[in-house]
């Protein structure tokens, strides 16, 4: 099943437990941090939360067989079950995540990513649906928003909001 297949892939990429390489008290925004062997951009600090985005896409699978609604998709199940299990397995406290793990919206992409951080080498999914039930929006290798079919193979750059104070616990390492 999809969870077993991708869980196996992620176990090869896993690294050490959470480690951040910044001094205590320093702003995290626009930094790259390492969580469970994956590099993450800190896109924005919003109140007591920080918005993180994976530096590189991975997964390279389809969005879903039947729907372009993220909450009902295989991609959602993968990110919030199999991938979250990998983060937790390396010591990440998932109770500090607000509202799960998800692809960015087009608005978030335009505000925090477009022309600000490097493009990825793969097409990758965004969260909002496209023009019909078989289309989802994504980002191409040039950084342009594009239509993808829900069954197209593309990557994902997961994002999530996490309690900033939780990240600060690791700044002295």
Coordinates of C-alpha atoms in Angstrom, one line a residue:
X1 CA 0.0 0.0 0.0
X2 CA 1.0 3.6 -0.4
X3 CA 2.0 4.1 3.2
X4 CA 4.4 1.1 3.3
X5 CA 6.0 2.1 0.0
X6 CA 6.7 5.7 1.0
X7 CA 7.5 4.9 4.6
X8 CA 10.3 2.7 3.2
X9 CA 11.6 5.5 1.0
X10 CA 11.7 8.0 3.9
X11 CA 13.4 5.6 6.3
X12 CA 16.4 5.7 3.9
X13 CA 16.4 9.6 4.0
X14 CA 16.0 9.9 7.8
X15 CA 18.7 11.6 9.7
X16 CA 19.3 12.5 13.3
X17 CA 16.7 13.9 15.7
X18 CA 15.7 17.5 15.4
X19 CA 18.8 19.8 15.3
X20 CA 18.8 23.5 14.7
X21 CA 21.9 25.4 14.1
X22 CA 21.1 28.9 15.4
X23 CA 21.8 30.8 18.7
X24 CA 19.0 31.1 21.2
X25 CA 16.9 34.3 20.7
X26 CA 17.8 34.7 17.0
X27 CA 14.9 35.1 14.6
X28 CA 14.2 31.9 12.6
X29 CA 12.6 33.4 9.6
X30 CA 14.5 32.7 6.3
X31 CA 16.6 30.1 8.0
X32 CA 17.0 26.5 7.0
X33 CA 16.6 24.0 9.9
X34 CA 17.0 20.3 10.0
X35 CA 14.1 18.2 11.4
X36 CA 14.4 14.4 11.2
X37 CA 16.9 14.5 8.4
X38 CA 14.9 16.8 6.2
X39 CA 15.8 20.5 5.6
X40 CA 13.0 23.0 6.1
X41 CA 12.7 26.7 5.3
X42 CA 11.2 28.9 8.1
X43 CA 9.0 31.0 5.8
X44 CA 7.3 33.1 8.4
X45 CA 6.8 33.6 12.1
X46 CA 3.1 34.3 12.8
X47 CA 2.4 35.0 16.4
X48 CA 3.7 32.1 18.4
X49 CA 3.9 29.8 15.4
X50 CA 6.4 29.3 12.5
X51 CA 5.5 28.3 9.0
X52 CA 7.9 25.6 7.7
X53 CA 8.3 24.4 4.1
X54 CA 10.4 21.4 3.0
X55 CA 13.5 22.7 1.1
X56 CA 13.1 20.0 -1.5
X57 CA 10.2 18.1 -2.9
X58 CA 9.9 14.4 -2.4
X59 CA 7.2 11.7 -2.7
X60 CA 6.9 11.7 -6.5
X61 CA 3.5 10.2 -6.7
X62 CA -0.1 11.1 -7.5
X63 CA -2.4 13.4 -5.6
X64 CA -5.4 11.0 -5.6
X65 CA -7.3 8.7 -8.0
X66 CA -10.7 10.4 -7.6
X67 CA -10.6 13.8 -6.0
X68 CA -8.8 17.2 -6.1
X69 CA -9.9 18.1 -2.5
X70 CA -6.8 17.8 -0.3
X71 CA -8.7 16.8 2.8
X72 CA -10.0 13.7 1.1
X73 CA -6.9 12.8 -0.9
X74 CA -4.3 10.0 -0.7
X75 CA -1.6 12.8 -0.4
X76 CA -3.2 14.0 2.8
X77 CA -3.3 10.5 4.2
X78 CA 0.3 10.0 3.3
X79 CA 1.6 13.3 4.8
X80 CA -0.4 13.1 8.0
X81 CA 0.1 9.4 8.7
X82 CA 3.1 7.8 7.0
X83 CA 5.3 11.0 6.8
X84 CA 4.2 12.2 10.3
X85 CA 5.1 8.8 11.7
X86 CA 8.7 9.2 10.3
X87 CA 9.0 12.7 12.0
X88 CA 7.7 11.3 15.3
X89 CA 10.1 8.3 15.0
X90 CA 13.0 10.7 15.1
X91 CA 11.7 12.4 18.2
X92 CA 9.5 15.2 16.7
X93 CA 6.6 16.1 18.9
X94 CA 3.6 16.2 16.6
X95 CA 1.4 17.8 19.2
X96 CA 3.3 21.0 18.5
X97 CA 2.0 21.0 14.9
X98 CA -1.1 23.1 14.2
X99 CA -3.6 21.8 11.7
X100 CA -1.5 18.9 10.2
X101 CA 0.9 18.8 7.3
X102 CA -0.2 20.1 3.9
X103 CA 1.0 21.5 0.6
X104 CA 1.0 25.3 0.4
X105 CA -1.9 27.2 -1.1
X106 CA -1.3 29.4 -4.2
X107 CA -1.6 32.5 -1.9
X108 CA 1.1 31.1 0.5
X109 CA 3.3 30.2 -2.5
X110 CA 3.0 33.7 -4.0
X111 CA 3.7 35.5 -0.7
X112 CA 6.4 33.3 0.9
X113 CA 8.1 31.3 -1.9
X114 CA 7.8 32.7 -5.4
X115 CA 11.0 34.6 -6.4
X116 CA 12.3 34.3 -2.8
X117 CA 13.6 30.8 -2.5
X118 CA 15.1 28.5 -5.2
X119 CA 12.8 26.5 -7.5
X120 CA 12.8 22.7 -7.1
X121 CA 13.9 20.3 -9.8
X122 CA 10.5 18.7 -9.8
X123 CA 6.9 19.8 -10.4
X124 CA 5.2 19.8 -7.0
X125 CA 1.6 20.0 -5.8
X126 CA -0.1 22.9 -4.2
X127 CA -3.3 22.5 -2.1
X128 CA -6.2 24.3 -3.9
X129 CA -8.2 22.4 -6.5
X130 CA -8.0 23.3 -10.2
X131 CA -10.7 24.1 -12.7
X132 CA -12.4 20.7 -12.4
X133 CA -12.4 17.6 -10.2
X134 CA -9.4 16.0 -12.0
X135 CA -7.1 19.0 -11.8
X136 CA -4.9 20.3 -9.0
X137 CA -2.6 23.3 -9.0
X138 CA 1.1 22.8 -8.8
X139 CA 4.4 24.6 -9.4
X140 CA 6.7 23.7 -12.3
X141 CA 10.5 23.7 -12.3
X142 CA 10.6 27.4 -13.4
X143 CA 8.5 28.4 -10.4
X144 CA 5.3 29.0 -12.3
X145 CA 1.9 27.9 -11.1
X146 CA 0.4 25.3 -13.4
X147 CA -2.4 22.7 -13.7
X148 CA -1.6 19.1 -12.9
X149 CA -4.0 16.2 -13.3
X150 CA -4.7 14.5 -9.9
X151 CA -3.1 11.3 -11.3
X152 CA 0.1 13.0 -12.6
X153 CA 3.3 12.1 -10.9
X154 CA 4.6 15.1 -9.0
X155 CA 6.5 15.9 -5.8
X156 CA 5.3 17.6 -2.7
X157 CA 7.0 20.1 -0.5
X158 CA 5.1 19.7 2.8
X159 CA 4.4 22.7 5.0
X160 CA 3.2 23.0 8.5
X161 CA 2.8 25.5 11.3
X162 CA 4.7 24.6 14.5
X163 CA 5.0 26.2 17.9
X164 CA 8.0 28.5 17.7
X165 CA 8.9 28.0 21.3
X166 CA 9.2 24.3 20.6
X167 CA 11.8 25.0 17.9
X168 CA 13.6 27.4 20.3
X169 CA 14.1 24.5 22.7
X170 CA 16.6 23.1 20.2
X171 CA 18.5 26.3 19.4
X172 CA 21.4 25.6 21.8
X173 CA 22.3 22.3 20.2

